[in-house]
Tab-separated table of C-alpha atoms and ligand atoms in Angstrom:
chain	number	residue	atom	x	y	z
C	1	MET	CA	23.005	15.532	-207.856
C	2	LEU	CA	20.535	14.620	-205.122
C	3	PRO	CA	16.821	14.536	-206.026
C	4	ALA	CA	15.260	17.885	-205.094
C	5	GLN	CA	13.471	18.034	-201.751
C	6	LEU	CA	12.320	21.574	-202.501
C	7	ALA	CA	11.090	22.854	-205.869
C	8	ILE	CA	10.825	26.608	-206.314
C	9	VAL	CA	8.356	27.477	-209.045
C	10	VAL	CA	8.865	30.897	-210.593
C	11	PRO	CA	6.310	32.317	-213.062
C	12	THR	CA	7.907	34.729	-215.510
C	13	PHE	CA	6.886	37.206	-218.119
C	14	ASN	CA	9.636	39.470	-219.461
C	15	GLU	CA	12.115	38.853	-216.657
C	16	SER	CA	15.245	38.056	-218.674
C	17	GLN	CA	17.366	40.448	-216.637
C	18	ASN	CA	16.267	38.968	-213.320
C	19	VAL	CA	16.447	35.196	-213.786
C	20	GLY	CA	20.235	34.912	-213.515
C	21	LEU	CA	20.338	37.051	-210.405
C	22	LEU	CA	17.569	34.965	-208.859
C	23	VAL	CA	19.389	31.672	-209.433
C	24	ASP	CA	22.477	33.046	-207.661
C	25	LEU	CA	20.472	34.415	-204.742
C	26	VAL	CA	18.500	31.187	-204.273
C	27	ASP	CA	21.707	29.162	-204.378
C	28	LYS	CA	23.202	31.318	-201.608
C	29	ALA	CA	20.007	31.169	-199.555
C	30	LEU	CA	19.671	27.372	-199.495
C	31	PRO	CA	22.994	25.784	-198.549
C	32	GLY	CA	22.694	22.065	-197.853
C	33	ILE	CA	19.122	21.760	-199.139
C	34	PRO	CA	18.645	19.865	-202.435
C	35	TRP	CA	16.538	22.337	-204.412
C	36	GLU	CA	15.454	22.889	-207.997
C	37	LEU	CA	14.177	25.989	-209.778
C	38	VAL	CA	11.345	25.628	-212.283
C	39	PHE	CA	10.653	28.738	-214.323
C	40	VAL	CA	7.309	28.843	-216.109
C	41	ASP	CA	7.555	31.395	-218.878
C	42	ASP	CA	4.669	32.475	-221.094
C	43	ASN	CA	6.830	32.837	-224.183
C	44	SER	CA	8.113	36.263	-223.131
C	45	PRO	CA	9.094	38.475	-226.077
C	46	ASP	CA	12.256	39.513	-224.203
C	47	GLY	CA	13.617	35.969	-224.443
C	48	THR	CA	13.267	34.914	-220.801
C	49	SER	CA	12.878	31.249	-221.757
C	50	GLU	CA	16.124	31.352	-223.728
C	51	ALA	CA	17.873	33.093	-220.844
C	52	VAL	CA	16.747	30.337	-218.452
C	53	ARG	CA	17.862	27.619	-220.868
C	54	ASN	CA	21.322	29.192	-220.912
C	55	LEU	CA	21.380	29.080	-217.107
C	56	ALA	CA	20.169	25.479	-217.211
C	57	LEU	CA	23.135	24.484	-219.359
C	58	ALA	CA	25.380	25.542	-216.482
C	59	ASP	CA	23.236	24.253	-213.597
C	60	ALA	CA	21.127	21.084	-213.796
C	61	ARG	CA	18.908	22.291	-210.956
C	62	VAL	CA	17.417	24.948	-213.230
C	63	ARG	CA	14.846	24.436	-215.995
C	64	VAL	CA	12.060	26.149	-217.860
C	65	ILE	CA	8.560	25.312	-219.014
C	66	GLN	CA	7.824	27.555	-221.988
C	67	ARG	CA	4.100	28.027	-222.635
C	68	VAL	CA	2.950	29.301	-226.012
C	69	GLY	CA	-0.288	31.182	-226.649
C	70	ARG	CA	-1.295	31.309	-222.985
C	71	ARG	CA	-1.047	33.846	-220.204
C	72	GLY	CA	-1.706	33.716	-216.502
C	73	LEU	CA	0.192	33.748	-213.274
C	74	SER	CA	-1.904	31.170	-211.389
C	75	SER	CA	-2.060	28.603	-214.155
C	76	ALA	CA	1.697	28.975	-214.667
C	77	CYS	CA	2.322	28.196	-210.991
C	78	VAL	CA	0.095	25.130	-211.100
C	79	GLU	CA	1.816	23.721	-214.169
C	80	GLY	CA	5.214	24.347	-212.620
C	81	ILE	CA	4.276	22.468	-209.467
C	82	LEU	CA	2.878	19.571	-211.482
C	83	ALA	CA	6.150	19.309	-213.405
C	84	THR	CA	8.161	18.425	-210.297
C	85	ALA	CA	8.398	15.507	-207.889
C	86	ALA	CA	9.702	17.425	-204.867
C	87	PRO	CA	7.658	16.823	-201.691
C	88	VAL	CA	7.826	20.520	-200.843
C	89	VAL	CA	7.094	23.277	-203.371
C	90	ALA	CA	7.484	27.026	-203.213
C	91	ILE	CA	6.105	29.778	-205.414
C	92	MET	CA	8.099	32.949	-205.801
C	93	ASP	CA	8.249	35.961	-208.140
C	94	ALA	CA	11.214	36.303	-210.490
C	95	ASP	CA	11.710	40.028	-210.001
C	96	LEU	CA	13.618	39.746	-206.685
C	97	GLN	CA	10.815	41.509	-204.803
C	98	HIS	CA	10.332	38.408	-202.653
C	99	ASP	CA	13.107	38.011	-200.103
C	100	GLU	CA	14.758	34.668	-200.900
C	101	THR	CA	16.653	34.643	-197.593
C	102	ILE	CA	13.503	33.466	-195.781
C	103	LEU	CA	13.220	30.332	-197.964
C	104	LYS	CA	15.370	28.387	-195.528
C	105	ALA	CA	13.223	29.338	-192.540
C	106	MET	CA	10.092	28.447	-194.518
C	107	PHE	CA	11.520	25.054	-195.432
C	108	GLU	CA	12.464	24.341	-191.825
C	109	ARG	CA	9.022	25.395	-190.658
C	110	ILE	CA	7.364	22.926	-193.060
C	111	GLY	CA	9.837	20.289	-191.889
C	112	GLN	CA	8.372	20.443	-188.382
C	113	GLY	CA	5.399	18.606	-189.860
C	114	ASP	CA	2.524	20.473	-188.235
C	115	VAL	CA	1.670	22.878	-191.064
C	116	ASP	CA	0.670	22.464	-194.726
C	117	LEU	CA	1.553	25.916	-195.902
C	118	VAL	CA	4.005	28.659	-194.999
C	119	VAL	CA	3.241	32.120	-196.309
C	120	GLY	CA	5.782	34.857	-196.811
C	121	SER	CA	3.856	37.682	-195.223
C	122	ARG	CA	4.218	41.452	-195.375
C	123	TYR	CA	1.726	41.951	-192.582
C	124	VAL	CA	2.925	39.929	-189.608
C	125	GLU	CA	5.371	41.423	-187.133
C	126	GLY	CA	8.695	41.966	-188.859
C	127	GLY	CA	7.271	42.167	-192.397
C	128	GLY	CA	6.714	45.269	-194.476
C	129	MET	CA	5.259	46.708	-197.630
C	130	GLY	CA	8.436	48.330	-198.916
C	131	GLU	CA	7.836	51.207	-201.285
C	132	TRP	CA	4.161	50.915	-202.151
C	133	SER	CA	1.853	53.786	-202.983
C	134	GLU	CA	-0.862	54.679	-200.477
C	135	SER	CA	-3.654	53.714	-202.910
C	136	ARG	CA	-2.138	50.326	-203.718
C	137	ILE	CA	-1.736	49.584	-200.003
C	138	ARG	CA	-5.383	50.413	-199.387
C	139	MET	CA	-6.572	48.334	-202.334
C	140	SER	CA	-4.504	45.396	-201.133
C	141	GLN	CA	-5.974	45.668	-197.635
C	142	PHE	CA	-9.532	45.713	-198.966
C	143	ALA	CA	-8.878	42.663	-201.149
C	144	THR	CA	-7.369	40.974	-198.093
C	145	LYS	CA	-10.539	41.432	-196.055
C	146	LEU	CA	-12.665	39.926	-198.814
C	147	ALA	CA	-10.278	37.016	-199.116
C	148	LEU	CA	-10.434	36.183	-195.424
C	149	ARG	CA	-14.179	35.702	-195.642
C	150	LEU	CA	-13.793	33.405	-198.580
C	151	THR	CA	-11.034	31.109	-197.369
C	152	GLN	CA	-11.831	31.015	-193.674
C	153	THR	CA	-8.157	30.329	-193.204
C	154	PRO	CA	-6.324	32.762	-190.973
C	155	ILE	CA	-3.727	34.161	-193.357
C	156	SER	CA	-2.651	37.725	-192.642
C	157	ASP	CA	-1.473	38.204	-196.226
C	158	PRO	CA	-3.681	36.088	-198.533
C	159	MET	CA	-2.655	38.262	-201.491
C	160	SER	CA	0.938	37.142	-201.177
C	161	GLY	CA	2.539	35.529	-204.179
C	162	PHE	CA	5.276	34.049	-201.987
C	163	MET	CA	4.641	30.717	-200.271
C	164	MET	CA	5.804	27.174	-199.646
C	165	MET	CA	3.658	24.100	-199.146
C	166	ARG	CA	3.592	20.370	-198.800
C	167	ARG	CA	2.826	18.698	-202.095
C	168	ASP	CA	0.143	16.474	-200.572
C	169	ALA	CA	-1.739	19.571	-199.382
C	170	PHE	CA	-1.517	21.120	-202.845
C	171	MET	CA	-2.777	17.915	-204.460
C	172	ARG	CA	-5.892	17.998	-202.275
C	173	SER	CA	-6.738	21.492	-203.543
C	174	LEU	CA	-5.832	20.750	-207.150
C	175	PRO	CA	-9.186	19.348	-208.395
C	176	HIS	CA	-11.025	22.419	-207.110
C	177	LEU	CA	-8.680	25.177	-208.307
C	178	SER	CA	-10.027	28.006	-210.460
C	179	THR	CA	-6.596	29.075	-211.763
C	180	VAL	CA	-8.011	32.342	-213.083
C	181	GLY	CA	-5.933	35.444	-212.533
C	182	PHE	CA	-2.978	35.795	-210.223
C	183	LYS	CA	-4.139	35.049	-206.652
C	184	ILE	CA	-2.808	31.529	-206.448
C	185	LEU	CA	-2.536	31.431	-202.647
C	186	LEU	CA	-6.134	32.502	-202.242
C	187	ASP	CA	-7.184	29.923	-204.798
C	188	ILE	CA	-5.295	27.097	-203.076
C	189	ALA	CA	-6.610	28.046	-199.624
C	190	ALA	CA	-10.211	28.441	-200.805
C	191	SER	CA	-10.053	25.130	-202.712
C	192	ALA	CA	-8.789	23.043	-199.810
C	193	PRO	CA	-11.383	20.436	-198.739
C	194	THR	CA	-10.384	20.998	-195.106
C	195	PRO	CA	-8.829	24.251	-193.868
C	196	LEU	CA	-5.079	24.391	-194.348
C	197	ARG	CA	-2.756	24.566	-191.381
C	198	VAL	CA	-0.830	27.751	-191.981
C	199	ALA	CA	2.274	29.431	-190.610
C	200	GLU	CA	3.661	32.769	-191.695
C	201	VAL	CA	7.178	34.068	-192.021
C	202	PRO	CA	7.658	37.826	-192.253
C	203	TYR	CA	9.599	39.569	-194.994
C	204	THR	CA	9.803	43.011	-196.529
C	205	PHE	CA	8.691	43.440	-200.135
C	206	ARG	CA	11.604	44.772	-202.176
C	207	THR	CA	11.513	47.331	-204.940
C	208	ARG	CA	11.804	46.020	-208.474
C	209	GLN	CA	15.140	46.858	-210.117
C	210	HIS	CA	14.711	45.456	-213.639
C	211	GLY	CA	11.637	45.185	-215.855
C	212	GLU	CA	8.158	46.265	-214.835
C	213	SER	CA	5.075	44.945	-213.053
C	214	LYS	CA	2.597	43.033	-215.217
C	215	LEU	CA	-0.325	43.622	-212.938
C	216	ASP	CA	-2.466	46.308	-214.586
C	217	SER	CA	-5.917	47.661	-213.754
C	218	LEU	CA	-7.567	44.568	-215.223
C	219	VAL	CA	-6.204	42.392	-212.426
C	220	LEU	CA	-9.005	43.741	-210.295
C	221	TRP	CA	-11.447	42.164	-212.740
C	222	GLU	CA	-9.531	38.893	-212.561
C	223	TYR	CA	-9.798	39.042	-208.793
C	224	VAL	CA	-13.571	39.488	-209.052
C	225	GLN	CA	-13.678	36.530	-211.432
C	226	LEU	CA	-11.776	34.382	-208.950
C	227	LEU	CA	-14.133	35.358	-206.112
C	228	LEU	CA	-17.188	34.670	-208.305
C	229	ASP	CA	-15.810	31.324	-209.386
C	230	LYS	CA	-15.202	30.316	-205.799
C	231	MET	CA	-18.710	31.381	-204.775
C	232	ILE	CA	-20.915	30.259	-207.690
C	233	GLY	CA	-18.498	28.585	-210.087
C	234	HIS	CA	-19.981	25.165	-209.296
C	235	LEU	CA	-23.302	26.400	-210.722
C	236	ILE	CA	-22.305	28.652	-213.627
C	237	PRO	CA	-18.869	28.880	-215.248
C	238	VAL	CA	-17.467	32.362	-214.694
C	239	ARG	CA	-16.431	32.616	-218.320
C	240	PHE	CA	-20.045	32.173	-219.347
C	241	LEU	CA	-21.136	34.801	-216.843
C	242	SER	CA	-18.621	37.251	-218.262
C	243	PHE	CA	-19.740	36.389	-221.810
C	244	ALA	CA	-23.399	36.974	-220.915
C	245	MET	CA	-22.552	40.279	-219.221
C	246	VAL	CA	-20.744	41.476	-222.321
C	247	GLY	CA	-23.767	40.397	-224.348
C	248	GLY	CA	-26.009	42.470	-222.097
C	249	LEU	CA	-23.788	45.464	-222.679
C	250	GLY	CA	-24.055	44.764	-226.404
C	251	VAL	CA	-27.794	45.447	-226.228
C	252	PHE	CA	-27.053	49.001	-225.067
C	253	VAL	CA	-24.434	49.464	-227.771
C	254	HIS	CA	-26.951	48.207	-230.323
C	255	PHE	CA	-29.616	50.687	-229.264
C	256	ALA	CA	-27.176	53.591	-229.093
C	257	VAL	CA	-25.966	52.996	-232.654
C	258	LEU	CA	-29.478	52.259	-233.911
C	259	THR	CA	-30.797	55.542	-232.505
C	260	PHE	CA	-27.862	57.479	-233.871
C	261	VAL	CA	-28.078	56.107	-237.438
C	262	LEU	CA	-31.888	56.089	-237.576
C	263	LYS	CA	-32.655	59.422	-235.929
C	264	GLY	CA	-29.370	61.274	-236.157
C	265	LEU	CA	-28.375	60.348	-239.718
C	266	GLY	CA	-31.924	59.741	-240.933
C	267	GLN	CA	-31.132	56.377	-242.556
C	268	PRO	CA	-33.804	53.747	-243.301
C	269	PHE	CA	-34.516	51.243	-240.540
C	270	GLY	CA	-32.956	48.281	-242.358
C	271	VAL	CA	-29.657	50.117	-242.819
C	272	SER	CA	-29.668	51.379	-239.228
C	273	GLN	CA	-30.407	47.935	-237.826
C	274	ALA	CA	-27.618	46.388	-239.910
C	275	ALA	CA	-25.118	49.029	-238.755
C	276	ALA	CA	-26.158	48.604	-235.126
C	277	THR	CA	-25.828	44.820	-235.384
C	278	LEU	CA	-22.346	45.007	-236.875
C	279	VAL	CA	-21.097	47.500	-234.295
C	280	ALA	CA	-22.649	45.575	-231.386
C	281	ILE	CA	-21.153	42.267	-232.519
C	282	SER	CA	-17.751	43.891	-232.998
C	283	SER	CA	-17.845	45.562	-229.610
C	284	ASN	CA	-18.888	42.252	-228.029
C	285	PHE	CA	-15.975	40.598	-229.761
C	286	PHE	CA	-13.405	43.097	-228.491
C	287	LEU	CA	-14.833	43.192	-224.957
C	288	ASN	CA	-14.851	39.400	-224.745
C	289	ASN	CA	-11.329	39.311	-226.052
C	290	MET	CA	-10.292	41.710	-223.311
C	291	PHE	CA	-12.344	40.506	-220.327
C	292	THR	CA	-13.701	37.001	-220.952
C	293	TYR	CA	-10.659	35.567	-222.709
C	294	ARG	CA	-7.936	37.715	-221.200
C	295	ASP	CA	-5.785	34.628	-220.657
C	296	GLN	CA	-5.821	33.744	-224.360
C	297	ARG	CA	-6.264	37.162	-225.911
C	298	LEU	CA	-6.087	37.249	-229.716
C	299	LYS	CA	-3.637	39.633	-231.321
C	300	GLY	CA	-2.523	40.691	-234.821
C	301	TRP	CA	-3.935	38.499	-237.605
C	302	GLY	CA	-5.506	36.276	-235.006
C	303	LEU	CA	-7.657	39.235	-234.071
C	304	LEU	CA	-8.988	39.574	-237.627
C	305	ARG	CA	-9.555	35.838	-237.921
C	306	GLY	CA	-11.318	35.866	-234.565
C	307	TRP	CA	-13.524	38.782	-235.557
C	308	ILE	CA	-14.627	36.977	-238.733
C	309	THR	CA	-15.404	33.684	-236.977
C	310	PHE	CA	-17.203	35.563	-234.213
C	311	ASN	CA	-19.442	37.282	-236.776
C	312	LEU	CA	-20.251	33.933	-238.390
C	313	VAL	CA	-21.002	32.317	-235.038
C	314	CYS	CA	-23.273	35.221	-234.065
C	315	ALA	CA	-25.082	35.115	-237.424
C	316	PHE	CA	-26.069	31.494	-236.776
C	317	GLY	CA	-26.886	32.444	-233.199
C	318	ALA	CA	-29.264	35.139	-234.402
C	319	ALA	CA	-30.943	32.717	-236.794
C	320	ALA	CA	-31.413	30.207	-233.962
C	321	ASN	CA	-32.743	32.986	-231.758
C	322	VAL	CA	-35.418	34.002	-234.263
C	323	GLY	CA	-36.237	30.392	-235.121
C	324	VAL	CA	-36.826	29.286	-231.539
C	325	ALA	CA	-38.681	32.452	-230.509
C	326	ASP	CA	-40.886	32.276	-233.578
C	327	TRP	CA	-41.726	28.604	-233.064
C	328	LEU	CA	-42.652	29.224	-229.418
C	329	PHE	CA	-44.726	32.260	-230.312
C	330	ILE	CA	-46.642	30.381	-233.016
C	331	ASN	CA	-47.309	27.679	-230.430
C	332	LYS	CA	-49.027	30.229	-228.193
C	333	THR	CA	-46.201	31.115	-225.817
C	334	TYR	CA	-46.383	34.592	-224.320
C	335	TRP	CA	-44.334	36.922	-226.558
C	336	ALA	CA	-41.839	38.043	-223.890
C	337	ILE	CA	-41.168	34.442	-222.854
C	338	SER	CA	-40.684	33.452	-226.487
C	339	ALA	CA	-38.204	36.299	-226.950
C	340	LEU	CA	-36.317	35.408	-223.768
C	341	ALA	CA	-36.054	31.776	-224.792
C	342	GLY	CA	-34.690	32.854	-228.182
C	343	ILE	CA	-32.107	35.087	-226.526
C	344	THR	CA	-31.046	32.330	-224.134
C	345	VAL	CA	-30.574	29.864	-226.968
C	346	SER	CA	-28.446	32.333	-228.937
C	347	VAL	CA	-26.277	33.309	-225.944
C	348	VAL	CA	-25.536	29.670	-225.132
C	349	TRP	CA	-24.914	28.914	-228.804
C	350	ASN	CA	-22.630	31.940	-229.258
C	351	TYR	CA	-20.716	31.075	-226.089
C	352	ALA	CA	-20.166	27.444	-226.968
C	353	MET	CA	-19.355	28.012	-230.622
C	354	SER	CA	-17.059	30.997	-230.109
C	355	ALA	CA	-15.175	29.044	-227.444
C	356	PHE	CA	-14.618	26.444	-230.130
C	357	PHE	CA	-13.992	28.543	-233.237
C	358	THR	CA	-12.868	31.976	-232.029
C	359	TRP	CA	-10.975	31.471	-228.785
C	360	LYS	CA	-9.959	27.900	-229.436
C	361	LYS	CA	-7.128	26.813	-227.142
C	362	LYS	CA	-3.941	26.167	-229.057
C	363	ARG	CA	-2.864	22.575	-228.949
K	401	GDD	N1	4.111	32.890	-216.568
K	401	GDD	C1	3.604	34.104	-216.261
K	401	GDD	N2	2.463	34.518	-216.932
K	401	GDD	N3	4.178	34.860	-215.325
K	401	GDD	C2	3.646	36.068	-215.058
K	401	GDD	C3	2.499	36.566	-215.714
K	401	GDD	C4	1.888	35.733	-216.706
K	401	GDD	O1	0.879	36.074	-217.324
K	401	GDD	N4	2.223	37.809	-215.198
K	401	GDD	C5	3.169	38.056	-214.285
K	401	GDD	N5	4.046	37.022	-214.208
K	401	GDD	C6	5.209	36.889	-213.300
K	401	GDD	C7	6.180	38.049	-213.318
K	401	GDD	O2	7.173	37.910	-214.303
K	401	GDD	C8	6.755	37.982	-211.905
K	401	GDD	O3	7.797	37.040	-211.807
K	401	GDD	C9	5.578	37.507	-211.070
K	401	GDD	O4	4.703	36.820	-211.981
K	401	GDD	C10	4.828	38.644	-210.372
K	401	GDD	O5	4.438	39.598	-211.321
K	401	GDD	P1	4.662	41.174	-211.078
K	401	GDD	O6	4.251	41.842	-212.340
K	401	GDD	O7	6.037	41.447	-210.570
K	401	GDD	O8	3.573	41.431	-209.958
K	401	GDD	P2	3.579	42.483	-208.771
K	401	GDD	O9	4.954	42.697	-208.206
K	401	GDD	O10	2.846	43.679	-209.220
K	401	GDD	O11	2.698	41.672	-207.698
K	401	GDD	C11	3.263	40.596	-206.975
K	401	GDD	O12	3.204	40.845	-205.639
K	401	GDD	C12	1.904	40.858	-205.093
K	401	GDD	C13	2.016	41.099	-203.630
K	401	GDD	O13	2.842	40.132	-203.040
K	401	GDD	C14	2.596	39.265	-207.281
K	401	GDD	O14	3.309	38.239	-206.629
K	401	GDD	C15	1.205	39.211	-206.759
K	401	GDD	O15	0.660	37.898	-206.939
K	401	GDD	C16	1.203	39.549	-205.323
K	401	GDD	O16	-0.120	39.654	-204.915
K	402	MN	MN1	6.743	42.184	-208.815
């Protein structure tokens, strides 16, 4: 077997029915080119990793990286690329929606040596959206406009998940990647120290036959996170921003519950304040689990464990808050400034400690 000149990295989540079909199609599409297929599977419950391993036993050009306790399209792509030595790498969906027959043309285009990146595009002449709903088309076009401003690279379809690039170009972007969410092309283009030289090859997006799309309404939030990270990520980590925003929301939750228990149910202040605190901390926990730590969301018993550690972390945070604010106030700091300093200390504390104890990355 010749060493692969082209590695095709395929992120998967619940694609067991598609992986075998994809291997056959890629094989037909790339005669005479030494290729390899690297699937990066986030421990899919439908057994995609196992399915790929079975394929790999029959074809040495196929393998799988199985990630446990992690989720994310972009980070999967990056890890797949880093696991290969091929000088040219492609990223492609597993669900057969990306037309594999253009891989050869993309590879030849890169071979001409004057471009870093070839994008499979639905928007250039000859490409098409396939069967997409009106609203999804419009959303995609809006996101595209935003992306163009950010990357300053003329890509007609920066939302595409189908591309091929020179490894050296990827390596230049690597240190600056955000790897949040699923817009890996946008991330790579916006992270390039000098604008990428881009070509596009048209294709028509196919309709999915097996399995379902994993992109839900929260991907919009991930897109916002990616944009924020690219714009101000060098100043403030986006995770912290999200955590602080959830905390801000918690203040409203706190006051809503406090008012309800105090005025509505007529309970004493101490009881009302305790109830409000518990509800606000819990709601912060669940919101952070959903928005701030979407890529490592806790589930099942992990959720209970996380909730307990989060409460403990926040209890210490509250103590630090009061301690600092009180000390400043005693030392003649204006009361509002003292309070703000206390809040800041507790938010930073809660963020750092919950990252360590509650949403600790599995090793
Ligand atoms: N490893 C991993 N982890 N893979 C994932 C994850 C994840 O969390 N989420 C999705 N995938 C895989 C899917 O299994 C599939 O192979 C591919 O990523 C794309 O996911 P889909 O769920 O099929 O996305 P889509 O069809 O709605 O959107 C695609 O097309 C858009 C337009 O080209 C994606 O490629 C988008 O990135 C792209 O913008
Ligand atoms: Mn798809």
